[in-house]
Short mmCIF file of C-alpha atoms in Angstrom, two decimals:
data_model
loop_
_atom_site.label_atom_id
_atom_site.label_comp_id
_atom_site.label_asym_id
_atom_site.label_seq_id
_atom_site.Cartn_x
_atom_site.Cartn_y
_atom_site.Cartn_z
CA UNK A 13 -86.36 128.65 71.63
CA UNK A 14 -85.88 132.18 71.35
CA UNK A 15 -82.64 132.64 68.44
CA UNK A 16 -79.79 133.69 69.89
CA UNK A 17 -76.19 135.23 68.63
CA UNK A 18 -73.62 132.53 67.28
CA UNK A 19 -71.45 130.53 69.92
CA UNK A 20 -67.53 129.48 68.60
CA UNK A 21 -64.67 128.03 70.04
CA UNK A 22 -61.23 129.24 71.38
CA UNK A 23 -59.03 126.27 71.96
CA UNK A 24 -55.81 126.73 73.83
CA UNK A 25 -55.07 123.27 73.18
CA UNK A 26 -53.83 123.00 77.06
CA UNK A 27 -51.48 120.06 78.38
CA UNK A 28 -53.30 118.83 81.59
CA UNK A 29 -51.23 117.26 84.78
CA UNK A 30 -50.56 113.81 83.79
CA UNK A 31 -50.93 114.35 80.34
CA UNK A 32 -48.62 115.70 77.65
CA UNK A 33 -48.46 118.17 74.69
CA UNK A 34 -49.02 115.55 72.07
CA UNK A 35 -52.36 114.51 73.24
CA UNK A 36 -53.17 117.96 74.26
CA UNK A 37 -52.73 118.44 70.21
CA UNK A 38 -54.87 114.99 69.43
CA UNK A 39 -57.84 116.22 71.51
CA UNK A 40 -57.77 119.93 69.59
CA UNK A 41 -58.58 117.96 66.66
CA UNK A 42 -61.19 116.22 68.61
CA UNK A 43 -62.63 118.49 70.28
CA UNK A 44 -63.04 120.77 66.41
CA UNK A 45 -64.50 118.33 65.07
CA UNK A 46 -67.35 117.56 67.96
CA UNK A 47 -67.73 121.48 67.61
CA UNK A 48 -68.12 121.32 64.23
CA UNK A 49 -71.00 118.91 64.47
CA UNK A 50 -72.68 120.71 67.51
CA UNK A 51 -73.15 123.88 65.85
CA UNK A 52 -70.24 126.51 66.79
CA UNK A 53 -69.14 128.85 64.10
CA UNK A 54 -65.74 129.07 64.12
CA UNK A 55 -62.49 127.14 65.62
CA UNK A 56 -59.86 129.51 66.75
CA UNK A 57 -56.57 128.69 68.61
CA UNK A 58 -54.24 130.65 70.62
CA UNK A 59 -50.93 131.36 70.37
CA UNK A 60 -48.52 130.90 73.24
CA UNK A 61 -44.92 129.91 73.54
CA UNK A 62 -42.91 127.72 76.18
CA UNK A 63 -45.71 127.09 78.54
CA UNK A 64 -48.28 124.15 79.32
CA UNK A 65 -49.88 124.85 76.22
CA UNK A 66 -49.63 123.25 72.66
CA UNK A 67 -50.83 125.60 70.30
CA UNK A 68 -47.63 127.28 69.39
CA UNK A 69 -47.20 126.72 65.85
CA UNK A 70 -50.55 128.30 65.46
CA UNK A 71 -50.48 128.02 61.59
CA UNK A 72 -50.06 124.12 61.54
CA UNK A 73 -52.49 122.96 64.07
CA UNK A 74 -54.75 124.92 62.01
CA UNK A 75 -53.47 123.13 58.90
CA UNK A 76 -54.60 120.37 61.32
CA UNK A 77 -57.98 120.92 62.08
CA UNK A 78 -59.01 122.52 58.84
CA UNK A 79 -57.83 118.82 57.38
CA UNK A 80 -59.93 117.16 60.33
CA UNK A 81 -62.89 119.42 59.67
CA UNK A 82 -65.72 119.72 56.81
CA UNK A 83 -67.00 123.53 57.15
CA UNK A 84 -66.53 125.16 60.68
CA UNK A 85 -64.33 127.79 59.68
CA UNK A 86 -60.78 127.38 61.57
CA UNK A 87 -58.48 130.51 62.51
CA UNK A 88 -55.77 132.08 65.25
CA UNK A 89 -56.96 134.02 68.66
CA UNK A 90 -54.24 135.73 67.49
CA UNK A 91 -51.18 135.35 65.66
CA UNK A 92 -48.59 137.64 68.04
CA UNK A 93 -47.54 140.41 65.27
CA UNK A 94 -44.35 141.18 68.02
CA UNK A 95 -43.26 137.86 67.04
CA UNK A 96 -43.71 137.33 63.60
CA UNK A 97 -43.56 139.22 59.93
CA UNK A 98 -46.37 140.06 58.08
CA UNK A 99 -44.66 138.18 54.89
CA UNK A 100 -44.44 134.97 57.25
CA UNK A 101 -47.95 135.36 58.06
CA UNK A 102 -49.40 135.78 55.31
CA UNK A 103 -47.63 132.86 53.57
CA UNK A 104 -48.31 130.46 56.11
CA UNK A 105 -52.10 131.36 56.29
CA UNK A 106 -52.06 131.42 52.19
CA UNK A 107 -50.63 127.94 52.40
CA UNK A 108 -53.40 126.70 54.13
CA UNK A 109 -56.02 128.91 52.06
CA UNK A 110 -55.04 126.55 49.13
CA UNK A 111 -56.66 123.33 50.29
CA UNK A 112 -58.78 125.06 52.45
CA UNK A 113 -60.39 128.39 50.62
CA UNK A 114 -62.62 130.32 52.56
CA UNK A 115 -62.14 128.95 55.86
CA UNK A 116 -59.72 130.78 57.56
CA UNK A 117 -59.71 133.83 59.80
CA UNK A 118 -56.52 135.64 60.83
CA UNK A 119 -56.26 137.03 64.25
CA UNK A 120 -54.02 139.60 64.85
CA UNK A 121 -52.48 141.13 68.50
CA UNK A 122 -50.22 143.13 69.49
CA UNK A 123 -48.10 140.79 71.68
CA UNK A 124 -44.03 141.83 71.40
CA UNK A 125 -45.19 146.02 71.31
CA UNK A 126 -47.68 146.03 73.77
CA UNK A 127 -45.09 144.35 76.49
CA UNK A 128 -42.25 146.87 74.92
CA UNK A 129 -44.52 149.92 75.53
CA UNK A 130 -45.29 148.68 79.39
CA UNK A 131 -41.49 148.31 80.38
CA UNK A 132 -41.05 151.86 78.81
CA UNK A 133 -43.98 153.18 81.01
CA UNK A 134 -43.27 151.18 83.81
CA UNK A 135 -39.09 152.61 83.24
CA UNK A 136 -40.22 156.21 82.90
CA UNK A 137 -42.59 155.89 86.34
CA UNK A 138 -45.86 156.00 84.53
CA UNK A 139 -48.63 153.99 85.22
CA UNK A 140 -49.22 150.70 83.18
CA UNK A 141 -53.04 150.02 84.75
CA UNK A 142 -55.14 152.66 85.83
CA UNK A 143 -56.89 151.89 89.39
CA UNK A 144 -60.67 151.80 89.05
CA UNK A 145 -63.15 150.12 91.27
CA UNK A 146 -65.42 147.01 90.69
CA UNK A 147 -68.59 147.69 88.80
CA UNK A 148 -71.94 146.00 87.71
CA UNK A 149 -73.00 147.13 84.45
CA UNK A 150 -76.71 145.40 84.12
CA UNK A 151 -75.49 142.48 85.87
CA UNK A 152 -72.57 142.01 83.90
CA UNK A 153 -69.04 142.16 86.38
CA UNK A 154 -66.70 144.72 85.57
CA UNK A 155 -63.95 143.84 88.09
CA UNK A 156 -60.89 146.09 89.73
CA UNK A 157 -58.36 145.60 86.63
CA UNK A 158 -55.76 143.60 87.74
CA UNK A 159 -52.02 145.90 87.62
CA UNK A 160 -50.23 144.09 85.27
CA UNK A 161 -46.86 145.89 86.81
CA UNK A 162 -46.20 142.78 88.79
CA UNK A 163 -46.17 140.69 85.82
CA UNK A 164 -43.74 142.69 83.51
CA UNK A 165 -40.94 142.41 86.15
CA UNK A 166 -40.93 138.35 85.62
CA UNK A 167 -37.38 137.48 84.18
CA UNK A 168 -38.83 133.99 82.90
CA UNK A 169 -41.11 136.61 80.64
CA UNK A 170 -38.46 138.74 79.76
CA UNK A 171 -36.21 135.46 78.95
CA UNK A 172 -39.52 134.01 76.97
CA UNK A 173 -39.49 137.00 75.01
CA UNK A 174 -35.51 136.67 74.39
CA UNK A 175 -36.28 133.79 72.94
CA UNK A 176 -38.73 134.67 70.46
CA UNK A 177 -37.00 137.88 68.75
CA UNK A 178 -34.02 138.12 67.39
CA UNK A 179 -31.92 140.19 69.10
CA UNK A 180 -31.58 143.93 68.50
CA UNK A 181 -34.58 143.77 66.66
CA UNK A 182 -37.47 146.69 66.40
CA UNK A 183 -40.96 145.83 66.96
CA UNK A 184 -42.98 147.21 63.66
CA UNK A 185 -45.66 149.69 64.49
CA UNK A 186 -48.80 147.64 64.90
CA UNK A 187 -50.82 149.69 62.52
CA UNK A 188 -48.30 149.59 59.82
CA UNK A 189 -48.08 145.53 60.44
CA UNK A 190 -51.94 145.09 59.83
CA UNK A 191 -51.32 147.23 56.72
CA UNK A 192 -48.85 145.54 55.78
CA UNK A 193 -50.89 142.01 55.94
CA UNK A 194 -53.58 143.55 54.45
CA UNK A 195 -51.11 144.99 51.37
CA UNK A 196 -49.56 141.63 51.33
CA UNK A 197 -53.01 140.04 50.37
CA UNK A 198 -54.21 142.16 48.33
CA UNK A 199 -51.05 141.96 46.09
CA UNK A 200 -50.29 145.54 46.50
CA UNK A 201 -47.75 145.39 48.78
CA UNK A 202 -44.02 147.38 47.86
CA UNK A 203 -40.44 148.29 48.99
CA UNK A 204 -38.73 150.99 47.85
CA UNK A 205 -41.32 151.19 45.24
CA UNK A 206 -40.80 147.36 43.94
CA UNK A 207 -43.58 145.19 43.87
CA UNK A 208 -43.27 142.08 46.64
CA UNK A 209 -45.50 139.28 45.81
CA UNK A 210 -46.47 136.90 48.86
CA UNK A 211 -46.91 133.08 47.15
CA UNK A 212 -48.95 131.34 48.36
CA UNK A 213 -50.77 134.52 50.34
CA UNK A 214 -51.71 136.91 47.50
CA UNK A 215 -55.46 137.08 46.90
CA UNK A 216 -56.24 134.02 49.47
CA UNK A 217 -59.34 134.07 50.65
CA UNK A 218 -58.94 134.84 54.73
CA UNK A 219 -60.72 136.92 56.86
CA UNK A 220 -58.28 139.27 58.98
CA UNK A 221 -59.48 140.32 62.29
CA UNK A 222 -58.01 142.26 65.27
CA UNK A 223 -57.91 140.95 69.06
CA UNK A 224 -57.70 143.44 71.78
CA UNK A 225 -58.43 143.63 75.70
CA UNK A 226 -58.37 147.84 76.02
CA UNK A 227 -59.50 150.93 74.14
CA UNK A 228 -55.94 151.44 73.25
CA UNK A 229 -53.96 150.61 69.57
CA UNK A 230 -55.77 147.22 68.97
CA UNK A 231 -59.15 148.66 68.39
CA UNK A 232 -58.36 151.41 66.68
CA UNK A 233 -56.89 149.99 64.09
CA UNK A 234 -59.75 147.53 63.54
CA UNK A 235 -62.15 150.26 63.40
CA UNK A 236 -60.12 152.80 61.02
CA UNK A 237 -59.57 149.52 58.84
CA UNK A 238 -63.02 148.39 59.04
CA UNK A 239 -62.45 144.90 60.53
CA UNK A 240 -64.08 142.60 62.65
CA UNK A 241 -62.74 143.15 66.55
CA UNK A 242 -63.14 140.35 68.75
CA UNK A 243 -62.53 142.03 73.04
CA UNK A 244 -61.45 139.88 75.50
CA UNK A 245 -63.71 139.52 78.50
CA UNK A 246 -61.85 136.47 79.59
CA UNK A 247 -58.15 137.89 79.96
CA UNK A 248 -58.96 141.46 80.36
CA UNK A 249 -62.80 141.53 82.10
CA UNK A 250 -61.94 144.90 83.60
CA UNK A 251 -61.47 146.97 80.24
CA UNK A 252 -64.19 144.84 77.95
CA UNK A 253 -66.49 147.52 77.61
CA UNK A 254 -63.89 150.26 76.93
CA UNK A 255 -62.62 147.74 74.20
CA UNK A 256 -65.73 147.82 72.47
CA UNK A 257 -67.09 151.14 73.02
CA UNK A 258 -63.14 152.15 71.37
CA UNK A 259 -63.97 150.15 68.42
CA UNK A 260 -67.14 151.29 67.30
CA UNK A 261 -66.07 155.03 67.92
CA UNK A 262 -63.32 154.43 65.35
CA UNK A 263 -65.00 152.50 62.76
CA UNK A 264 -65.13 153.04 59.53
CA UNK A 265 -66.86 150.62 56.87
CA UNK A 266 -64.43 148.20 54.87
CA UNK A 267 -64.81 147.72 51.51
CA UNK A 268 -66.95 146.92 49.00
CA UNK A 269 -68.25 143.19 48.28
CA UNK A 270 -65.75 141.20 46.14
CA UNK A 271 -62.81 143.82 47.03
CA UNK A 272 -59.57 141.60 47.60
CA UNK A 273 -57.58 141.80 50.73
CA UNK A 274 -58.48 139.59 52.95
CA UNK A 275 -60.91 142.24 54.06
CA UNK A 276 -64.49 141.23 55.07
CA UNK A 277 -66.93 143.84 53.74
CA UNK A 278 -68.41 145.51 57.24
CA UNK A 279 -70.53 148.04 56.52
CA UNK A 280 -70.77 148.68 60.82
CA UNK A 281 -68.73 147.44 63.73
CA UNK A 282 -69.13 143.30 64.27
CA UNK A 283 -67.92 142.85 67.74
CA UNK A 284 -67.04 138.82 69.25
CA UNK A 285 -66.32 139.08 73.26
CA UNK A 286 -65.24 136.17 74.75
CA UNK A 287 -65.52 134.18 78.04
CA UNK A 288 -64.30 131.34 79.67
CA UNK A 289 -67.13 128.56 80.85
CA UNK A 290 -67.43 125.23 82.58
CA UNK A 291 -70.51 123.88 81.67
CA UNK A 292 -71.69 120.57 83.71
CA UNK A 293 -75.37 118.87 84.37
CA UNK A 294 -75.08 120.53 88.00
CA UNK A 295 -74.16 123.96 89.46
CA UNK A 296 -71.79 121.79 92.06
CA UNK A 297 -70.49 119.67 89.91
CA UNK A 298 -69.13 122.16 87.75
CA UNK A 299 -67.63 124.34 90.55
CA UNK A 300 -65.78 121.21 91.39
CA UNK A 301 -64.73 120.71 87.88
CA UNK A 302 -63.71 124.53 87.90
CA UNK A 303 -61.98 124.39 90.97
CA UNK A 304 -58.40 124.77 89.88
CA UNK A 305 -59.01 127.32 87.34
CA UNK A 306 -57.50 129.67 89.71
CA UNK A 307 -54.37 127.83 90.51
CA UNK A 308 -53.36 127.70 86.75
CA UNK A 309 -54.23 131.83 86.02
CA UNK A 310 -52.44 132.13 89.47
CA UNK A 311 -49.04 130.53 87.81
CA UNK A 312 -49.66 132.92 84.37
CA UNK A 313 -49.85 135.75 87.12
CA UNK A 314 -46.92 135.28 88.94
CA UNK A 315 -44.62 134.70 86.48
CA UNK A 316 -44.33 131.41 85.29
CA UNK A 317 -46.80 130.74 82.67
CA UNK A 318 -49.69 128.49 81.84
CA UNK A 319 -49.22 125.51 84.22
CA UNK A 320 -50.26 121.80 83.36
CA UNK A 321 -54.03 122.48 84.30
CA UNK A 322 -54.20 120.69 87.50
CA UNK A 323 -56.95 117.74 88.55
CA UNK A 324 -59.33 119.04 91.36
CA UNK A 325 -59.26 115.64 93.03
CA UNK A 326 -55.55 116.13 94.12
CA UNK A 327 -54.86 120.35 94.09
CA UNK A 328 -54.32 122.35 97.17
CA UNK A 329 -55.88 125.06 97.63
CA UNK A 330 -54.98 128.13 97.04
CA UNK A 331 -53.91 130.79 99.95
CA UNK A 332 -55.48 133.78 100.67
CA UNK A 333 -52.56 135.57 99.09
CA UNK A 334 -53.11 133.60 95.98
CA UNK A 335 -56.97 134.03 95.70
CA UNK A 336 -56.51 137.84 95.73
CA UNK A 337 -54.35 137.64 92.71
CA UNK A 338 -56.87 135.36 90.64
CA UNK A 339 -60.25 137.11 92.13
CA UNK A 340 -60.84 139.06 88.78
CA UNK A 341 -60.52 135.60 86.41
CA UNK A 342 -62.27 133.32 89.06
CA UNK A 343 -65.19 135.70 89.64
CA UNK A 344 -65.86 136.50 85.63
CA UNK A 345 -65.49 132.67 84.58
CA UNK A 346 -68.98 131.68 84.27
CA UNK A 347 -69.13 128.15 85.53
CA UNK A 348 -72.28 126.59 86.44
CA UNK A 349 -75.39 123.96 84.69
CA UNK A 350 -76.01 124.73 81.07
CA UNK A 351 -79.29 127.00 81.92
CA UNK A 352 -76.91 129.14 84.79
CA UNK A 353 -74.42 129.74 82.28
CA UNK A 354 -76.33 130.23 79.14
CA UNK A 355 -78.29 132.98 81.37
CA UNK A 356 -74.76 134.97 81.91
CA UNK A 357 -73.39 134.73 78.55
CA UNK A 358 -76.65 136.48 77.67
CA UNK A 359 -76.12 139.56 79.40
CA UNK A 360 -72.59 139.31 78.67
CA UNK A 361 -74.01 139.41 74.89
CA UNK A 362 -76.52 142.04 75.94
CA UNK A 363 -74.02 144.28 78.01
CA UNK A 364 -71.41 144.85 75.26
CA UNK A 365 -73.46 144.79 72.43
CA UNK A 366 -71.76 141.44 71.00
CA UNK A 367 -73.00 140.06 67.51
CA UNK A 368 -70.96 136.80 68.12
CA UNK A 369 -69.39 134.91 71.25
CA UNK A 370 -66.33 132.65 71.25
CA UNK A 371 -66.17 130.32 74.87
CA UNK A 372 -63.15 128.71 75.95
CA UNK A 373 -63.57 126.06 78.26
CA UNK A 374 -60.65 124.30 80.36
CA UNK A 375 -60.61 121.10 82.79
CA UNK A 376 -58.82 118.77 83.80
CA UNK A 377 -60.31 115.53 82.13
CA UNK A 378 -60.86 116.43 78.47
CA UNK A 379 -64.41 114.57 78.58
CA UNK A 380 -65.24 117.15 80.74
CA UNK A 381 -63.91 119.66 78.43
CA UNK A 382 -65.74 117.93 75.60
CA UNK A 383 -69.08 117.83 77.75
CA UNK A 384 -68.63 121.60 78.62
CA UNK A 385 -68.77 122.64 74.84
CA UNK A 386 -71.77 120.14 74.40
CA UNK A 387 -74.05 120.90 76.79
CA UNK A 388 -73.74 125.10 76.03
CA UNK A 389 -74.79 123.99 72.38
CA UNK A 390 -77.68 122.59 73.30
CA UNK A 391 -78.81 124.97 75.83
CA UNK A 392 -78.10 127.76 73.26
CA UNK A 393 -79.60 125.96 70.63
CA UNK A 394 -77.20 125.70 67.87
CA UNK A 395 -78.19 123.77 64.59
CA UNK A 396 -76.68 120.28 65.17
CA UNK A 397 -74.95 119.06 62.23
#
């Protein structure tokens, strides 16, 4: 079989109807360590807050899995900077460096700013998405963006946010944040010219990386820091190639082997897009399977946040209305028998250039989940073990 790029995981760790948030965190560990042993790379887990989905404390459940695991290396898709401190971060990860050195990579977004910056457009009349229409690029979909205008009016978001920040409270400058995590690392880190020490954090051995879904901040500052940048074809499809493209046009190479930091040395861009999959033995049966994928990026759309993902069997369908909303996600989720879907991930790969994928793959029944993730390892061929 012809070698192909590495394949890792995103885990949202998502409570399914009839289930609850305490098995939703059970089968996370589960499903890392059937990863582990079919050959993905890496383990990451999202971050969201006071929705249908589990991975919140980010930081613990990778304590979790990192205990659970052997060698897949375990991180965050991303810790929300708008919502934390660097010094928080940095101890937390550190924490888990000690028992687990070399294991961890730290995702970073934007999160708390990016929102802030949108209301401000959105207050002064300015445009928050730019209209363009659909695309192929080489048979990859670049899709009508959707305008996220609709969603920054939701008061449960606003009162979400609320919740998180304390109030009053400035959102750091992204860029000075990811220095300042960097610093903090690195033990070089100072106020007022006095040295502040993170401990446990200083000189652990984590990877930092930057997530972004546009050509804007995010990307940027992974290229002028020379970091790995992982764009988000799943939750942004429309603006994946202007992600990338952004990157590489601001890179710069990181430093040297053995430099402290948390840094990885890149001496060029290393790009990860990633894409949401169902993965069955059958074209139909995984449409059925993906089914209600729509329904549950419908409820994030409108307002309300990640529903329990709802069963297929007993879901009804969505209206026209709704369909519109979704058409962007449901088109670009690649769904379909292992050979269908390995095909599209490769000119996903091919189309933006990526040196790495990460997949994140949501049903209903989590041994459908399970299967999903199995079944793309073998078609792609990862080492088992």
């Amino acid at each position: 079989m012809t070698s192909r790029i590495p394949l890792s995981v995103l885990d949202l760790a998502p409570v399914t109807q009839g289930s609850s948030a305490t098995e939703a965190i059970r089968r996370a560990v589960d499903l890392a360590r059937a990863a582990e042993g079919w050959g993905y790379r890496r383990y990451w887990l999202a971050e969201h807050h006071f929705v249908a989905v589990a991975s919140s404390s980010t930081p613990t459940l990778i304590a979790l899995v990192a205990a659970a695991t052997e060698h897949i290396r375990v991180g965050s898709a991303a810790v929300q900077l708008g919502h934390h401190r660097p010094a928080s971060v940095v101890e937390a990860f550190g924490t888990v460096d000690a028992l687990f050195p070399g294991r961890l990579d730290l995702g970073l977004g934007r999160s708390g700013q990016r929102r802030a910056e949108a209301l401000s457009a959105v207050a002064s009349g300015r445009r928050v998405t730019e209209p363009r229409p659909e695309q192929w690029v080489d048979g990859l979909l670049i899709p009508e963006p959707f305008p996220m205008e609709q969603l920054l009016g939701s008061p449960r978001l606003a009162t979400m946010t609320r919740a998180l920040e304390f109030e009053g409270a400035q959102h750091q400058d992204f860029a000075d944040a990811v220095d300042d995590v960097i610093d903090l690392l690195a033990g070089r880190y100072e106020i007022d010219d006095l040295d502040v020490r993170a401990v446990p954090g200083e000189d652990a051995d984590i990877e930092v990386w930057i997530f972004g879904s546009s050509k804007g901040q995010s990307a940027a500052v992974a290229g002028a820091n020379g970091l790995p940048f992982v764009a988000n074809y799943h939750v942004s499809p429309s603006t994946v190639l202007e992600a990338v493209e952004a990157y590489r046009s601001a890179f710069r190479p990181s430093s040297a082997p053995g430099a402290s930091g948390g840094k990885p040395s890149l001496t060029q861009p290393y790009v990860v897009v990633s894409a949401d999959v169902v993965v069955a033995d059958d074209d139909a049966t995984a449409a059925h399977l993906a089914s209600t994928y729509g329904h549950w990026v419908y409820d994030i759309r409108s307002g309300h946040g990640a529903s329990e993902y709802q069963d297929p069997a007993t879901a009804q369908p969505l209206t026209e209305q709704q369909r519109r909303i979704v058409d962007d996600r449901v088109r670009t989720q690649f769904v379909g028998s292992p050979a269908t879907v390995a095909e599209r991930l490769e000119t996903l790969a091919r189309v933006t250039g990526a040196d790495e994928l990460v997949i994140t793959s949501v049903t209903h029944d989590f041994e459908d989940r399970k299967r999903s993730h199995q079944l793309l390892a073998q078609e792609w061929g990862l080492r088992q073990g």
